[in-house]
Tab-separated table of C-alpha atoms in Angstrom:
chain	number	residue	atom	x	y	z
A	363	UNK	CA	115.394	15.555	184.737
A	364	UNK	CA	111.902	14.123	184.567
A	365	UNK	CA	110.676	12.371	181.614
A	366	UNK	CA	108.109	14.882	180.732
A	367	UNK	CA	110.046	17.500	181.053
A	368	UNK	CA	112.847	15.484	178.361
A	369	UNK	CA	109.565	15.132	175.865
A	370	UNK	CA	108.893	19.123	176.456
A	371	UNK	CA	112.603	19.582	175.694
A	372	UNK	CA	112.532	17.108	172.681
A	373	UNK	CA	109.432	18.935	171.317
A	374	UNK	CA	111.056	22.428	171.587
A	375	UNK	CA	113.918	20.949	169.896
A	376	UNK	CA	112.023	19.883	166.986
A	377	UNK	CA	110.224	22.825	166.384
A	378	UNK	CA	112.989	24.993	166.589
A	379	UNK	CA	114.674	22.445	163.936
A	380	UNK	CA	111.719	22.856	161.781
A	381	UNK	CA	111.667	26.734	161.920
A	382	UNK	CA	114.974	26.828	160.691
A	383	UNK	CA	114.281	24.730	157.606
A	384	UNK	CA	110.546	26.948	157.330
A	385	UNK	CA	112.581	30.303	157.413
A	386	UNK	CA	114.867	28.113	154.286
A	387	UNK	CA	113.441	30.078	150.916
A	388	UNK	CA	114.638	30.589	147.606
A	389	UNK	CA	115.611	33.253	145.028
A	390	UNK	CA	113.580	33.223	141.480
A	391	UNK	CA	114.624	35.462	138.354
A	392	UNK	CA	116.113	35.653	135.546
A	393	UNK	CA	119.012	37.018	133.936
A	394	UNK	CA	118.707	39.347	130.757
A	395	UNK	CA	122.179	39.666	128.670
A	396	UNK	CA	123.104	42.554	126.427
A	397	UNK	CA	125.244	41.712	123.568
A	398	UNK	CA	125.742	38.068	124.524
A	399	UNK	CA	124.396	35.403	122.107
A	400	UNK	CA	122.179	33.975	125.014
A	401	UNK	CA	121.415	34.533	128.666
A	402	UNK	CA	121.818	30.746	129.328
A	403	UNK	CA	124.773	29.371	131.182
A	404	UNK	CA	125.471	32.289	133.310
A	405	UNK	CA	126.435	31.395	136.925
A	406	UNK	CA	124.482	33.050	139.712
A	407	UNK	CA	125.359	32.793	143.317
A	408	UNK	CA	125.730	34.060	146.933
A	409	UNK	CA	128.608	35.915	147.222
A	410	UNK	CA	130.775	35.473	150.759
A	411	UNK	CA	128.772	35.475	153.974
A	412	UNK	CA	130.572	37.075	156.457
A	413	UNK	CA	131.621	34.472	159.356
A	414	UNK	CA	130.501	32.078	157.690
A	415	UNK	CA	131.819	28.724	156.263
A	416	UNK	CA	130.224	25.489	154.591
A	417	UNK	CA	131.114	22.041	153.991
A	418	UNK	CA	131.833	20.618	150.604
A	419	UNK	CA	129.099	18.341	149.473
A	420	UNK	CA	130.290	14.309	150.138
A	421	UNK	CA	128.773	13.379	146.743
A	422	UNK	CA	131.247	14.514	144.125
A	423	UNK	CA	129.648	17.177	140.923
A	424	UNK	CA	129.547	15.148	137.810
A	425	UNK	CA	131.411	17.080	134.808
A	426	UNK	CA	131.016	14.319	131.743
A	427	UNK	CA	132.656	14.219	127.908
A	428	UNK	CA	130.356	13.535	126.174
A	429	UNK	CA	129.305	14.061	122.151
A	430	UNK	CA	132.767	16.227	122.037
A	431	UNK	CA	131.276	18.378	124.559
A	432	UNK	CA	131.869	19.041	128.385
A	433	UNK	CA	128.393	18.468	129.737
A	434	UNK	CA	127.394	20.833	131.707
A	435	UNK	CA	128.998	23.457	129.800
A	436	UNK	CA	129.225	25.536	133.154
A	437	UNK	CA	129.572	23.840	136.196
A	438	UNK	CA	129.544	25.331	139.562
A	439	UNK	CA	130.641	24.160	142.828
A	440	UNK	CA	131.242	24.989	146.487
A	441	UNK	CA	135.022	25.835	147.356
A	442	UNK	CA	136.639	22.304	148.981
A	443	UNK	CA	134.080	20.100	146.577
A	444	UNK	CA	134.944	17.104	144.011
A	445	UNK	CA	134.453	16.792	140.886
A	446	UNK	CA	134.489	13.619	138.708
A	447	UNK	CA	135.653	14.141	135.571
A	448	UNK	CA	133.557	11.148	133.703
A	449	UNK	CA	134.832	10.179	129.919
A	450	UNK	CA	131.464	8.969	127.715
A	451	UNK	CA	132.343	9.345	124.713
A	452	UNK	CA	133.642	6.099	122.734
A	453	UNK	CA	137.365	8.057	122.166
A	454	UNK	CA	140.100	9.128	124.608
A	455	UNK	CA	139.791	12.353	126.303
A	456	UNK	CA	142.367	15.158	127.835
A	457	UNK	CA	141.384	17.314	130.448
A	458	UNK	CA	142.972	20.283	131.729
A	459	UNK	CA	142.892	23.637	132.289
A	460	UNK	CA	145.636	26.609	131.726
A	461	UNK	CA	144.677	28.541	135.188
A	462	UNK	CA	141.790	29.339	137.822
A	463	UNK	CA	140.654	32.750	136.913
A	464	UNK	CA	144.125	33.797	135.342
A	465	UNK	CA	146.261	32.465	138.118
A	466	UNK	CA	148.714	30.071	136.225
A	467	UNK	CA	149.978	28.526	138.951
A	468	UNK	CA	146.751	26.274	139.909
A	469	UNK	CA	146.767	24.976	136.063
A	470	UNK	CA	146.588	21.337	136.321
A	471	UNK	CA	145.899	18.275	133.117
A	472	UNK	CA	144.069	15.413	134.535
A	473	UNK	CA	146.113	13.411	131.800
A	474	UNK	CA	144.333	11.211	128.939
A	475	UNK	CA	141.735	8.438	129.690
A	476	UNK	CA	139.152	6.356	127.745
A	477	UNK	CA	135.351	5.644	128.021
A	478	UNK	CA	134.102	4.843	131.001
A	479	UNK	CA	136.358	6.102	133.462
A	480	UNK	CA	136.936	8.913	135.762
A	481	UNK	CA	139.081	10.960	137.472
A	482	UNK	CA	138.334	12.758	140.875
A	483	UNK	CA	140.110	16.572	141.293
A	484	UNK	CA	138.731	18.698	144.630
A	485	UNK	CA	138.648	22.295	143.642
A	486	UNK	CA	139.897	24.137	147.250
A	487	UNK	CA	140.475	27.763	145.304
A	488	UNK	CA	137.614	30.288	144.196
A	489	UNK	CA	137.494	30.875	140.518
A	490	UNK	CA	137.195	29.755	137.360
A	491	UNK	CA	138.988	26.749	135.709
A	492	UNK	CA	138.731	26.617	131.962
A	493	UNK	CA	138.213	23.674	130.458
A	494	UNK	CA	139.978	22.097	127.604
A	495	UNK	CA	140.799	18.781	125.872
A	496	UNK	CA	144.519	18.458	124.034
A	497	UNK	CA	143.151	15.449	121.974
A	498	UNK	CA	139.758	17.761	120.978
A	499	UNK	CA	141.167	21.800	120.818
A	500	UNK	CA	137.345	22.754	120.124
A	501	UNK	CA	136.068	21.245	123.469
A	502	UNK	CA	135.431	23.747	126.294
A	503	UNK	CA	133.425	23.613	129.600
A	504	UNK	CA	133.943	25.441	132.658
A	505	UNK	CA	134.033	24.913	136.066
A	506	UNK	CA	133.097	28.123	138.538
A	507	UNK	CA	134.132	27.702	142.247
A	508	UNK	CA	132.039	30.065	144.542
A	509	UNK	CA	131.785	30.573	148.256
A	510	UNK	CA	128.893	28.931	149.511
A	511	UNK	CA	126.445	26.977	148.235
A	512	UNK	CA	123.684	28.799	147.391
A	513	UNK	CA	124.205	28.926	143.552
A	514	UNK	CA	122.279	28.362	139.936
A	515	UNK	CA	122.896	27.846	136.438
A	516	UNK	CA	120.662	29.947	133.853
A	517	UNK	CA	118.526	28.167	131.089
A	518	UNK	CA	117.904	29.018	127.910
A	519	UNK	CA	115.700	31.524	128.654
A	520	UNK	CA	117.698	33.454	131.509
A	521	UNK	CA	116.260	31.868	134.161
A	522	UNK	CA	117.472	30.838	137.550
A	523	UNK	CA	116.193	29.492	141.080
A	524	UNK	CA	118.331	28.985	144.468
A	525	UNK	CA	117.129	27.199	146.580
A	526	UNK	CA	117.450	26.740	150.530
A	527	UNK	CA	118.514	30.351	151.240
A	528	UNK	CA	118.300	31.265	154.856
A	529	UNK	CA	116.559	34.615	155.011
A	530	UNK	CA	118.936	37.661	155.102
A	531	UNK	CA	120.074	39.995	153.108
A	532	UNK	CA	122.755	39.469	150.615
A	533	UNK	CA	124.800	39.926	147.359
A	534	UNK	CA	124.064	38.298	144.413
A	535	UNK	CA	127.045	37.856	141.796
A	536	UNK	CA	127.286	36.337	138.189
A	537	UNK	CA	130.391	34.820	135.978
A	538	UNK	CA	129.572	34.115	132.383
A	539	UNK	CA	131.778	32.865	129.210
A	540	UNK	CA	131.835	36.388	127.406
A	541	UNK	CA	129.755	38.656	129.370
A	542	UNK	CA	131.293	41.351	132.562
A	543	UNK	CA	130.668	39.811	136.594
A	544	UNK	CA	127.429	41.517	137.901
A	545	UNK	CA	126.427	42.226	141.212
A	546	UNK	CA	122.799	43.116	143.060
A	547	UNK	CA	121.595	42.962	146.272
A	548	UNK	CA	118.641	40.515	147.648
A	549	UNK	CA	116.897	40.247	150.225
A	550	UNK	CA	115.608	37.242	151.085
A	551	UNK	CA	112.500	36.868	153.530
A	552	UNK	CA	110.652	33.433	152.349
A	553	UNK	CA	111.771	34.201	149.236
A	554	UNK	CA	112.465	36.539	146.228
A	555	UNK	CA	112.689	38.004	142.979
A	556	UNK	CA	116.206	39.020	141.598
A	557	UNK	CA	116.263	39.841	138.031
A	558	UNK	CA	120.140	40.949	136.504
A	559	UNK	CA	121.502	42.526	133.422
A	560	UNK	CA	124.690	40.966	131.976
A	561	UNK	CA	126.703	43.207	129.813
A	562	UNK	CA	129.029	42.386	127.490
């Protein structure tokens, strides 16, 4: 192979790289709740993507105690990542949960620990774990485990962005503390606008 013809090949190569991240986009909107005390901290995410499968994140999520609260309140995470279960607070904490989305048999306690240290815990099965503290019984956080990694967290006003979606089409799902799962349908070409009703 010549050497110009290796640069032409490079070239293509690098174009074609930077296509794929071009055709990346994102999903705005916002999520409007009925009969929920607030439309923030409702998880939002790709559902499954037929044949395909992602790779857990090497950096670990972050799920802290702190002030006598989990913080975030609702964390979410790709199935097969780590979370580091960080103790702030000046006071021993207990961290467990009873099930992952009602199945008892994945409850686990992460035992008791004091400020300043952590414990690691890789969540490999979709769901929800439920949060709670034995030392503190009106602590509660949550930790949602979806299917890929396109995902987002609502603010306080109901809104949401995902970013780095590959254009497609796909399905859109939520999980919130009190409120019934909700699906819709995207399509995402560059980007797009979702916006989704949460019922209680």
């Amino acid at each position: 192979m010549t050497k110009h013809l290796q640069k032409v090949l490079v070239i293509i190569l690098f174009l074609l790289g930077f296509g794929a991240l071009a055709m990346a986009g994102e999903i705005k909107g916002a999520v409007t709740a009925q009969g929920l005390r607030s439309s923030a901290d409702i998880a939002v995410y790709i559902d499954a993507i037929p044949g395909k499968t992602f790779t857990p994140p090497a950096k670990a999520a972050i799920a802290d105690q702190k002030h006598m609260t989990f913080v975030p309140h609702v964390l979410v995470v790709l199935k097969g990542s780590t979370v580091q279960f960080l103790n702030s607070d000046p006071v021993g904490h207990n961290v467990y949960w009873p099930s992952v989305s009602g199945n008892k048999k994945l409850a686990h306690n992460m035992g008791t620990w004091p400020q300043g240290q952590q414990k690691p815990f890789t969540f490999n099965d979709l769901g929800v774990a439920s949060l709670l503290c034995n030392v503190h019984p009106e602590m509660s956080g949550y930790v949602v485990v979806v299917p890929t990694p396109y995902f987002a967290v609502t603010d306080k006003e109901g809104n949401f962005e995902i970013k780095d979606v590959p254009d497609g089409t796909y399905t859109l799902k939520t999980w919130s503390e009190s409120g019934k799962p909700a699906t819709q349908s995207v399509t995402v070409s560059g980007s797009a606008t979702a916006n989704i009703t949460v019922t209680r």
